[in-house]
Short mmCIF file of C-alpha atoms and ligand atoms in Angstrom, two decimals:
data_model
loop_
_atom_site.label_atom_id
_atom_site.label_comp_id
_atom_site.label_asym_id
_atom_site.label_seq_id
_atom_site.Cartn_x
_atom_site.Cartn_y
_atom_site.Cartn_z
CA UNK A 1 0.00 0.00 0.00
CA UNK A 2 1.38 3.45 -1.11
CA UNK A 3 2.42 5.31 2.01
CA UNK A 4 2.21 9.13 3.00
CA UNK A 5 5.95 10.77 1.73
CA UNK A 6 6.37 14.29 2.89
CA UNK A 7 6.43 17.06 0.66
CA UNK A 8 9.73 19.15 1.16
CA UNK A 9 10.85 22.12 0.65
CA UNK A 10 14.90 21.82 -0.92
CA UNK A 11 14.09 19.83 -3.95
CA UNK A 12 16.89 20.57 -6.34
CA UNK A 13 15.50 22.70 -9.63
CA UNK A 14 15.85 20.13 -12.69
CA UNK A 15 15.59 21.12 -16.79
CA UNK A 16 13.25 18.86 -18.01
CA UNK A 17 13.84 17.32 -21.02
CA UNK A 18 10.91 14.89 -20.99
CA UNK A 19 8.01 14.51 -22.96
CA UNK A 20 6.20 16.95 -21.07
CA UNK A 21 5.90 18.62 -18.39
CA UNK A 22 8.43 20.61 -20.28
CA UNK A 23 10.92 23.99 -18.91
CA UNK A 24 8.34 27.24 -18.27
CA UNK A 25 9.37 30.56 -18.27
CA UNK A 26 9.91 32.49 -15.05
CA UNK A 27 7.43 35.49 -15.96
CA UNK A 28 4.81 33.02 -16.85
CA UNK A 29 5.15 30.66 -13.61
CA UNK A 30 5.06 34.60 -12.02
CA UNK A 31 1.81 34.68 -13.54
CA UNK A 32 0.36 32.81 -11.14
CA UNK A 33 0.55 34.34 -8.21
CA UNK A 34 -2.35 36.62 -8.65
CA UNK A 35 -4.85 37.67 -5.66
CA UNK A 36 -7.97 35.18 -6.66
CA UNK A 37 -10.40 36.49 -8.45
CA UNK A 38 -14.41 34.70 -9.42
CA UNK A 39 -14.71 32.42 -12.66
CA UNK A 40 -18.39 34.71 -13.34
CA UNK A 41 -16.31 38.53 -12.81
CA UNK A 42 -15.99 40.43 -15.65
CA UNK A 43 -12.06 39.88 -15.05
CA UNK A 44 -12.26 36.05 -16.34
CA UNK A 45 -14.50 37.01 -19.35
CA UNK A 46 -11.48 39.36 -19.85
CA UNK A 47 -9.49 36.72 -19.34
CA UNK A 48 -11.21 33.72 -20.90
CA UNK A 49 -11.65 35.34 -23.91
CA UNK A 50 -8.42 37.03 -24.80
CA UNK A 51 -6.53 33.34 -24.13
CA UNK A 52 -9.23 31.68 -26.81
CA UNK A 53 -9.12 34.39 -29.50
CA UNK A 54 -5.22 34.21 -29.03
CA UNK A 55 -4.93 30.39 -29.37
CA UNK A 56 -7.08 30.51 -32.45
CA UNK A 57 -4.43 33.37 -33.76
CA UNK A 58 -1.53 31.85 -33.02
CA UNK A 59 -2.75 28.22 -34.38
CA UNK A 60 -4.55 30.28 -37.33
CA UNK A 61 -7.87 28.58 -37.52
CA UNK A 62 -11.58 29.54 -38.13
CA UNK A 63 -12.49 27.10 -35.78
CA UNK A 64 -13.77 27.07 -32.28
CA UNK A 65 -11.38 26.79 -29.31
CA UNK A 66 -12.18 25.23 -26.26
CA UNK A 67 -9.78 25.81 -22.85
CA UNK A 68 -10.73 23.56 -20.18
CA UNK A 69 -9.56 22.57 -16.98
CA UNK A 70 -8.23 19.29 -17.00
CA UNK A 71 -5.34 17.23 -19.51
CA UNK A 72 -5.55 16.03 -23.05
CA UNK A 73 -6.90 12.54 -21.65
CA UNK A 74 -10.63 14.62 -21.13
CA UNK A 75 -10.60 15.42 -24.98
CA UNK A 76 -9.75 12.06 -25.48
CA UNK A 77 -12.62 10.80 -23.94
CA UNK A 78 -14.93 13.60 -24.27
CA UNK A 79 -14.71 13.54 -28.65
CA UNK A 80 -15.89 9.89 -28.65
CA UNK A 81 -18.75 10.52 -26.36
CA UNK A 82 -19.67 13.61 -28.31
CA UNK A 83 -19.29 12.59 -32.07
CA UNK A 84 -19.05 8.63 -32.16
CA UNK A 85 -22.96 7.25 -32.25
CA UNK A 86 -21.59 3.73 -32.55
CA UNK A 87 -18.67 2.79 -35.01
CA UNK A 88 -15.32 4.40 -34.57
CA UNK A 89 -11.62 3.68 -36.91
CA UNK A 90 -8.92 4.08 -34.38
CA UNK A 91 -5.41 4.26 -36.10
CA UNK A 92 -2.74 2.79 -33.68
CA UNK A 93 0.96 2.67 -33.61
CA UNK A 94 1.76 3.06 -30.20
CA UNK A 95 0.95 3.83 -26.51
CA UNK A 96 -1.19 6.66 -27.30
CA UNK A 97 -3.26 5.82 -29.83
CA UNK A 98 -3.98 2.26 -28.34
CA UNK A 99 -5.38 4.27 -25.25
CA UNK A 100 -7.86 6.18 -27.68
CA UNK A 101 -8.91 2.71 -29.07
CA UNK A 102 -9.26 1.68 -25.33
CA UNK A 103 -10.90 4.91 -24.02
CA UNK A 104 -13.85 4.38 -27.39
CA UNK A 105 -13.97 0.77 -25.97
CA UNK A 106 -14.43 1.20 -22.55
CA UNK A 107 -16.90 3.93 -23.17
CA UNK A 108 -19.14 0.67 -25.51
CA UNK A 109 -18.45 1.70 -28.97
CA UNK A 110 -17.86 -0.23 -31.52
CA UNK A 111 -14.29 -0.12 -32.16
CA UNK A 112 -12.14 -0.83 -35.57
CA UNK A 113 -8.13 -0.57 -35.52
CA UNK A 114 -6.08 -0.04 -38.15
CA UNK A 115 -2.42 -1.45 -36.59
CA UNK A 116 0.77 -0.64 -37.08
CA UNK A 117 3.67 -2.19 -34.99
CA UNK A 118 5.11 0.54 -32.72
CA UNK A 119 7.74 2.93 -34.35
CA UNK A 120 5.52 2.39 -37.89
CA UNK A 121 3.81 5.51 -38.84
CA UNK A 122 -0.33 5.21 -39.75
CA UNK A 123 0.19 5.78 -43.53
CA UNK A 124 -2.32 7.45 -45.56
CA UNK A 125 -2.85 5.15 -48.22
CA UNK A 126 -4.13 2.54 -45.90
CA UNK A 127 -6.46 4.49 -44.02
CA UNK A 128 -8.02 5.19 -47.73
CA UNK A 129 -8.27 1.52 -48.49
CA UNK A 130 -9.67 0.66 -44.88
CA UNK A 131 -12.42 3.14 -45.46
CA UNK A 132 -13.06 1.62 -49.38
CA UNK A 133 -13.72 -1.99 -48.43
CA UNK A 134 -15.10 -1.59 -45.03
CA UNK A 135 -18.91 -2.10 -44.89
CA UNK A 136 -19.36 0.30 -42.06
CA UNK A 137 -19.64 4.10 -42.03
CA UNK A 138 -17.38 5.14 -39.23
CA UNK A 139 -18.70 8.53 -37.15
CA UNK A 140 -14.90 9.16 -36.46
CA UNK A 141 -10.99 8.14 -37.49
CA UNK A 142 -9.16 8.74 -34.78
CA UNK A 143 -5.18 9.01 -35.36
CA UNK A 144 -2.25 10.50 -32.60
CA UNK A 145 -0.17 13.50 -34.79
CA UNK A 146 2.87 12.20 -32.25
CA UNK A 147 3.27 9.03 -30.90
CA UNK A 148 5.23 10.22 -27.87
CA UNK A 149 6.06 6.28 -26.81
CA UNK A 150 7.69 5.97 -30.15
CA UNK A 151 8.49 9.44 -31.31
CA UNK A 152 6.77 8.80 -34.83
CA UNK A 153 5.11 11.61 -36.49
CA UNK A 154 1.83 10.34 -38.68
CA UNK A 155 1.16 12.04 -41.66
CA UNK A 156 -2.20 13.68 -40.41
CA UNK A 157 -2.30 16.23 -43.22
CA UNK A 158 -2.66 13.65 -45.80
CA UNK A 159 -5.35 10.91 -43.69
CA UNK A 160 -7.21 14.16 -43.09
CA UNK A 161 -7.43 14.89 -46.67
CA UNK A 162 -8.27 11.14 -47.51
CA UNK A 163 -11.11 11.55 -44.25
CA UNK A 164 -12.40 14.50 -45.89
CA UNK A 165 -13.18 12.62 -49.11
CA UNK A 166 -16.22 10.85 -46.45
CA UNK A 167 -18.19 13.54 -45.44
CA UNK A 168 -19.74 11.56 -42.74
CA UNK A 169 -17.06 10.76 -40.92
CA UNK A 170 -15.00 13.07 -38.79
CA UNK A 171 -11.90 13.34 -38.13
CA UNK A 172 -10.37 13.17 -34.47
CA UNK A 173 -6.53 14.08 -33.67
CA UNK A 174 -4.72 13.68 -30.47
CA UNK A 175 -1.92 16.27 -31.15
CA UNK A 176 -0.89 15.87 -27.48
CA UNK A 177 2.83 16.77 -27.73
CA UNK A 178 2.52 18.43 -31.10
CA UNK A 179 0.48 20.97 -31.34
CA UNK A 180 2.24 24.36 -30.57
CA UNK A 181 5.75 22.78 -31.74
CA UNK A 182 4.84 21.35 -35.05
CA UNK A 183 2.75 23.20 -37.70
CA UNK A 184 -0.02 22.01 -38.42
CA UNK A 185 -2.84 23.82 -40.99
CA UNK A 186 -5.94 22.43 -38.98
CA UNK A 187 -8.41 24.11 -41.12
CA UNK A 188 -6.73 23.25 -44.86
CA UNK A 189 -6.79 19.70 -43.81
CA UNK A 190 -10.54 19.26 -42.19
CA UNK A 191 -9.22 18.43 -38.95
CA UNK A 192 -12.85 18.13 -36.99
CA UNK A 193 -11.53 17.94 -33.48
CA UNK A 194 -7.40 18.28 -32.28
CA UNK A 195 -6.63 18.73 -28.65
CA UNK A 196 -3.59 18.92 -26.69
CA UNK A 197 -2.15 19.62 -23.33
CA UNK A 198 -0.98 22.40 -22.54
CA UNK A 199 2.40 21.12 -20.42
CA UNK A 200 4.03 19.97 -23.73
CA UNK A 201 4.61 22.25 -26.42
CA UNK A 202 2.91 24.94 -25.36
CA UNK A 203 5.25 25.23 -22.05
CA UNK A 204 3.21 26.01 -19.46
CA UNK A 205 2.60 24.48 -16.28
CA UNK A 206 -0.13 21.29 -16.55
CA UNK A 207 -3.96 22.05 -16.11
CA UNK A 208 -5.18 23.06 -19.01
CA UNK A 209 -6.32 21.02 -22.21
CA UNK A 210 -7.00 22.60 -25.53
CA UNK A 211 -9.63 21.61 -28.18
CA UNK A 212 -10.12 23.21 -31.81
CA UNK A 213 -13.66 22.23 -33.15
CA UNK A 214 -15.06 22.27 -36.64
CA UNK A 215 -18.36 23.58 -37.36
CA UNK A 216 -19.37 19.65 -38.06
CA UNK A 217 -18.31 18.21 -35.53
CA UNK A 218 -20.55 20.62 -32.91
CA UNK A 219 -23.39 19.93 -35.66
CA UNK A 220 -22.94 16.43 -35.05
CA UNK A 221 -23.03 16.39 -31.36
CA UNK A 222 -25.60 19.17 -31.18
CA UNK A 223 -28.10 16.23 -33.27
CA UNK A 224 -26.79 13.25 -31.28
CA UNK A 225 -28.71 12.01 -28.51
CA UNK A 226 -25.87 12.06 -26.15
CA UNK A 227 -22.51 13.61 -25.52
CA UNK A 228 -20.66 14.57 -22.77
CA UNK A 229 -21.26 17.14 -20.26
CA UNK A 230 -18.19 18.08 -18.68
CA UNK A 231 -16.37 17.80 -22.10
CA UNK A 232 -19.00 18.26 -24.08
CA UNK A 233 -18.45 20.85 -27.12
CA UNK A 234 -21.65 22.39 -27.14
CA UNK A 235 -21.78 23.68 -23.43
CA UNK A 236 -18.43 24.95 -23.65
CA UNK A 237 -19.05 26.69 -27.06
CA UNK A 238 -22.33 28.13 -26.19
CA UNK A 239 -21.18 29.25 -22.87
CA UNK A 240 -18.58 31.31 -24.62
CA UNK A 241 -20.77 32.62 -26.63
CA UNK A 242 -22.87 33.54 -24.16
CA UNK A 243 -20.81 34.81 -21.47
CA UNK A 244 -16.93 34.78 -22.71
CA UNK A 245 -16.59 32.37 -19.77
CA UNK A 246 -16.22 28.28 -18.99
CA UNK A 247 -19.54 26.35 -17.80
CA UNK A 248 -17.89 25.34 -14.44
CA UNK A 249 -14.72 27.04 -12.32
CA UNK A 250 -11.50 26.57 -14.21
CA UNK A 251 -7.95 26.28 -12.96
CA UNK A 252 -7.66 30.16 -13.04
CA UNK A 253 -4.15 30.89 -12.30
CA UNK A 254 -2.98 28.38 -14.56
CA UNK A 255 -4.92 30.33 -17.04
CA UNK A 256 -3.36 33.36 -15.93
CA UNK A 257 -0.14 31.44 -17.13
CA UNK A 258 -1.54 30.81 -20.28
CA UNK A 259 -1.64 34.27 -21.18
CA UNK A 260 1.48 35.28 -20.29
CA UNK A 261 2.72 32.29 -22.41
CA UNK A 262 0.35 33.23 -25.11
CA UNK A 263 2.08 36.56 -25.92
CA UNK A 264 5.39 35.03 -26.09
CA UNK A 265 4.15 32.28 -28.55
CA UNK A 266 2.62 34.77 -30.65
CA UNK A 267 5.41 37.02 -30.70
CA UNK A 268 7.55 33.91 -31.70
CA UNK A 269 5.35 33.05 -34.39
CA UNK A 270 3.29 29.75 -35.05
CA UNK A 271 6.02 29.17 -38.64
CA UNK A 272 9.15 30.24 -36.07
CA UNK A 273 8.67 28.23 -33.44
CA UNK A 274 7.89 25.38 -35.85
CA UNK A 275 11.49 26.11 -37.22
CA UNK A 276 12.64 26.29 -34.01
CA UNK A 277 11.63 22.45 -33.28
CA UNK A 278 12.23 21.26 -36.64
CA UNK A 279 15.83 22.77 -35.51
CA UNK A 280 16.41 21.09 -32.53
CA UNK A 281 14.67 18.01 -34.33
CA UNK A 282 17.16 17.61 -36.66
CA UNK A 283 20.08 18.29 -34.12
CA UNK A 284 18.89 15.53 -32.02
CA UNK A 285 18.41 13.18 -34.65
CA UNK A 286 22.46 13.53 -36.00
CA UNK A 287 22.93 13.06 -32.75
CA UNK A 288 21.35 10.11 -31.90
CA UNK A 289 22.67 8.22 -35.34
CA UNK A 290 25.88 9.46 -34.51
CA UNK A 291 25.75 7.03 -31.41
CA UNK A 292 22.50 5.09 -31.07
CA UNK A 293 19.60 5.05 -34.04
CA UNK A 294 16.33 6.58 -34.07
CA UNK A 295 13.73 4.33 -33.04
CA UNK A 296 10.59 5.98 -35.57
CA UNK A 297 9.85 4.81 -39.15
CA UNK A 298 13.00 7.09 -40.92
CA UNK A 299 10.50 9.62 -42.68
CA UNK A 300 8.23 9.82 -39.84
CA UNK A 301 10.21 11.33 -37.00
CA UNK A 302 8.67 13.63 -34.51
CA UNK A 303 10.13 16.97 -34.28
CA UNK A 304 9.29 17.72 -30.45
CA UNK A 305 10.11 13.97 -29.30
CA UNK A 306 13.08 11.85 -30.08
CA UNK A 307 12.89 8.13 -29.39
CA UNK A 308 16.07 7.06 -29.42
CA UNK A 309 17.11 2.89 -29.83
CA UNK A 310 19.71 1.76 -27.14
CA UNK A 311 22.30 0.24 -29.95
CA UNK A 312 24.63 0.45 -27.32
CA UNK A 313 23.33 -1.26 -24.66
CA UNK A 314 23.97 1.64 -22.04
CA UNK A 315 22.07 0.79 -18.63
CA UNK A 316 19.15 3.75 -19.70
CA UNK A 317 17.89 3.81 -16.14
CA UNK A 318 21.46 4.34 -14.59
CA UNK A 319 22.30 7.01 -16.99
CA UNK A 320 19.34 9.24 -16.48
CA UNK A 321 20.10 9.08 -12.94
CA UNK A 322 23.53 9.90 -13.18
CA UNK A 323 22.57 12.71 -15.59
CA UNK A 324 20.12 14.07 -12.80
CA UNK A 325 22.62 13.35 -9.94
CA UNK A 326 25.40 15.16 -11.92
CA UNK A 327 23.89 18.35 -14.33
CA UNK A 328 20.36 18.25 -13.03
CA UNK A 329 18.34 17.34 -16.04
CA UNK A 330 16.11 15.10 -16.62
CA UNK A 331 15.46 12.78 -19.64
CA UNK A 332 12.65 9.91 -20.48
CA UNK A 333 13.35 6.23 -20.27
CA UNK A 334 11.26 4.31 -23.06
CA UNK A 335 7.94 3.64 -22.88
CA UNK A 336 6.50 1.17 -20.53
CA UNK A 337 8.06 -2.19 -20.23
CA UNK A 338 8.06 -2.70 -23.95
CA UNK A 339 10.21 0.12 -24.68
CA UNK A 340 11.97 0.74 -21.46
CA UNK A 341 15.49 -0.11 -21.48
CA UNK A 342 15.55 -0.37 -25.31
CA UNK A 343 15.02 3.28 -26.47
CA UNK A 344 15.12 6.15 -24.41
CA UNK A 345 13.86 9.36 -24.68
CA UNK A 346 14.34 12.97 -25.24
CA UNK A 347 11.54 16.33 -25.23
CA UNK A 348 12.84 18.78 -27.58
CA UNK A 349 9.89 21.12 -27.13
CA UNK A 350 8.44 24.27 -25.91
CA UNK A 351 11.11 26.85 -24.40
CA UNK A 352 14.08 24.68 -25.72
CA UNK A 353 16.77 25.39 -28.52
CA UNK A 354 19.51 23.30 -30.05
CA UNK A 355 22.10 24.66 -27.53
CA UNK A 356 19.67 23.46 -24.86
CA UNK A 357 19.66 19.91 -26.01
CA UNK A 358 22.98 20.00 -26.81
CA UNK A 359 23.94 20.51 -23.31
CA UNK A 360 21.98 17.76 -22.59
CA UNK A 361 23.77 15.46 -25.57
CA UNK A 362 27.14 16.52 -23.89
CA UNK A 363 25.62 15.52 -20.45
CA UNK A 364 24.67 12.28 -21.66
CA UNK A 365 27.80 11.80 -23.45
CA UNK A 366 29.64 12.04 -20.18
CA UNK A 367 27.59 10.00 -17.85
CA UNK A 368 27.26 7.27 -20.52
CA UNK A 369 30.65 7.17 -21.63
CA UNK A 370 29.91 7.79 -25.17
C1 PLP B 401 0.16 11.59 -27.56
C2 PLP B 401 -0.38 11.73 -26.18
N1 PLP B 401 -1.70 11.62 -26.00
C3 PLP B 401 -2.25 11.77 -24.79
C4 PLP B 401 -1.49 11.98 -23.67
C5 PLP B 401 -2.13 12.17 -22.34
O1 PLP B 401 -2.02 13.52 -22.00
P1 PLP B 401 -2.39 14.03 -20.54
O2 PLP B 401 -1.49 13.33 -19.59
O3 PLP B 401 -2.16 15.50 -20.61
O4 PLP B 401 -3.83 13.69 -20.34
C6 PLP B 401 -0.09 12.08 -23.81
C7 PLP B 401 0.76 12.28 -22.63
O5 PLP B 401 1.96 12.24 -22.69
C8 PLP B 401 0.46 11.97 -25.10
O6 PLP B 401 1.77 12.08 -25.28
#
């Protein structure tokens, strides 16, 4: 039985390089600390609305933005309960996107996977045939933009276009990881739904999750029968429109953060800061052929998280330690036992830059005895 472990006060500061929570800047951690204010004063409609009409300027969309208290997992949930009636087409190729399939089944829908072993990328081509020669009309296609257990990127661009070519059938994208570090043109692409937390690329501290919605999909879930309430689109959209506010008290002074952070990202740029990571992408990638290989589909590489295969044979677990012990940062083993010791990996995201990871390179270098 897990027992009570005290909370102290000298924990010594770490860089993270993990696949989120990810470094945050001081002024926006500063943020915070704001006397509390009420989720229905006309300071949170101030506030509630300038962080939704900046997210949908920095990610340049038409569509609807929802903020809402909680992590990407909600969205997960909360776009199968809102647009899937019964059948559902979940891509998988990893941790991820096998916990959307599970989330669709566990919530009774009727559940079709396209597989791919892990480090395989969904490919576009496939998804088209799967939708030819099936007999069922799928509500939804579900596919993960970055498979952070594998550090694959999927093609969503083009399986958006090929989802777009069934007009009943939306299309749901985890971009947990992504979004915010990776361009993506939501609205060129009929993207119906893409959500992400706000811990990973955006840098900011964890709370938030955020949710761009097509027209079509709140159509669909304002004619189905059920959807959810917490997460449901609808409340949150109409609410907004309404008020300028969230239906139920939100996480407020991690929403102060997300303004503060907001006006850095659009400074930066949605096409910078996607340089910036395909940057530090690239840098970590050399790297990581230089000594080890790169455990994604070559092609299909994530640009905010490296999975990296243990060619070597270093003891992973012993060399993030010593990393930690010896320059305080912090890096990812692989993911759960099937991945553990045999990749490791590295967040190149949010606040980072190439002379940030390479510190962290050199670090590992050192400790590993590369
Ligand atoms: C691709 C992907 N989807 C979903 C999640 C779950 O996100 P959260 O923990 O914010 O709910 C993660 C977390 O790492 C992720 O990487």
């Amino acid at each position: 039985m897990t027992q009570k472990r005290e909370y102290k006060q000298d924990y010594p500061e770490k860089t993270l390089y993990i696949p989120g929570p990810t470094e945050v800047r001081e002024d926006v951690i500063e943020a915070m600390c704001e006397p509390m204010f009420g989720h229905r004063m006309d300071q949170m409609t101030d506030l509630y609305t300038t962080i939704v009409e900046d997210t949908k300027e920095f990610l340049d969309t038409d569509n609807d933005v929802v903020v809402l208290t909680g992590s990407g997992t909600e969205f997960m949930e909360s776009s199968i309960l809102n647009l899937v009636d019964e059948d559902v087409l979940c891509t998988t190729c990893g941790s991820f996107s096998e916990r959307q399939a599970n989330v669709a089944e566990r919530l009774g829908k009727s559940v079709d996977t396209l597989e791919y072993e892990w480090g395989q990328a969904v490919k576009p081509e496939d998804v088209r045939e799967k939708l030819e020669r099936s007999e069922t009309d799928y509500d939804v296609v579900t596919c993960v933009m970055n498979e952070s257990s594998t550090g694959v990127r999927n093609p969503i661009e083009e399986i958006g276009d090929v989802v777009a070519e069934y007009p009943d059938t939306l299309f749901v994208v985890d971009a947990v990881s992504a979004l915010g570090g990776d361009y993506v043109d939501i609205d060129e692409h009929d993207i119906d739904v893409i959500f992400t937390s706000v811990q990973k690329a955006f840098a900011m501290p964890p709370g938030l999750a955020v949710c761009v919605v097509s027209d079509d999909a709140y159509e669909r879930e304002v004619a189905s029968e059920s959807a959810s309430w917490y997460g449901g689109f609808q409340r949150s959209l109409d609410y907004y429109d309404r008020k300028g506010q969230t239906h139920s008290t939100p996480a407020i002074p991690v929403m102060l953060a997300y303004r503060e952070q907001m006006k850095h990202m659009l400074e930066e740029g949605h096409q910078s800061r996607n340089e910036r990571h395909r940057k530090m992408a690239e840098y970590t990638r050399e790297w990581a052929r230089e000594h080890f290989d790169v455990f994604a589909e070559a092609g299909y590489e994530s640009q905010t998280v490296s999975c990296i295969e243990n060619t070597q044979d270093i003891d992973v677990a012993a060399t993030i330690e010593a990393v930690s012990e010896e320059y305080d940062m912090v890096f990812s083993n692989g993911y759960g036992s099937t991945l553990g010791e045999r990749t490791f990996r590295i967040g190149h995201m949010g606040e980072h830059t190439v002379e940030s990871i390479e510190a962290l390179t050199n670090a590992i270098e050192d400790a590993a005895d590369l």
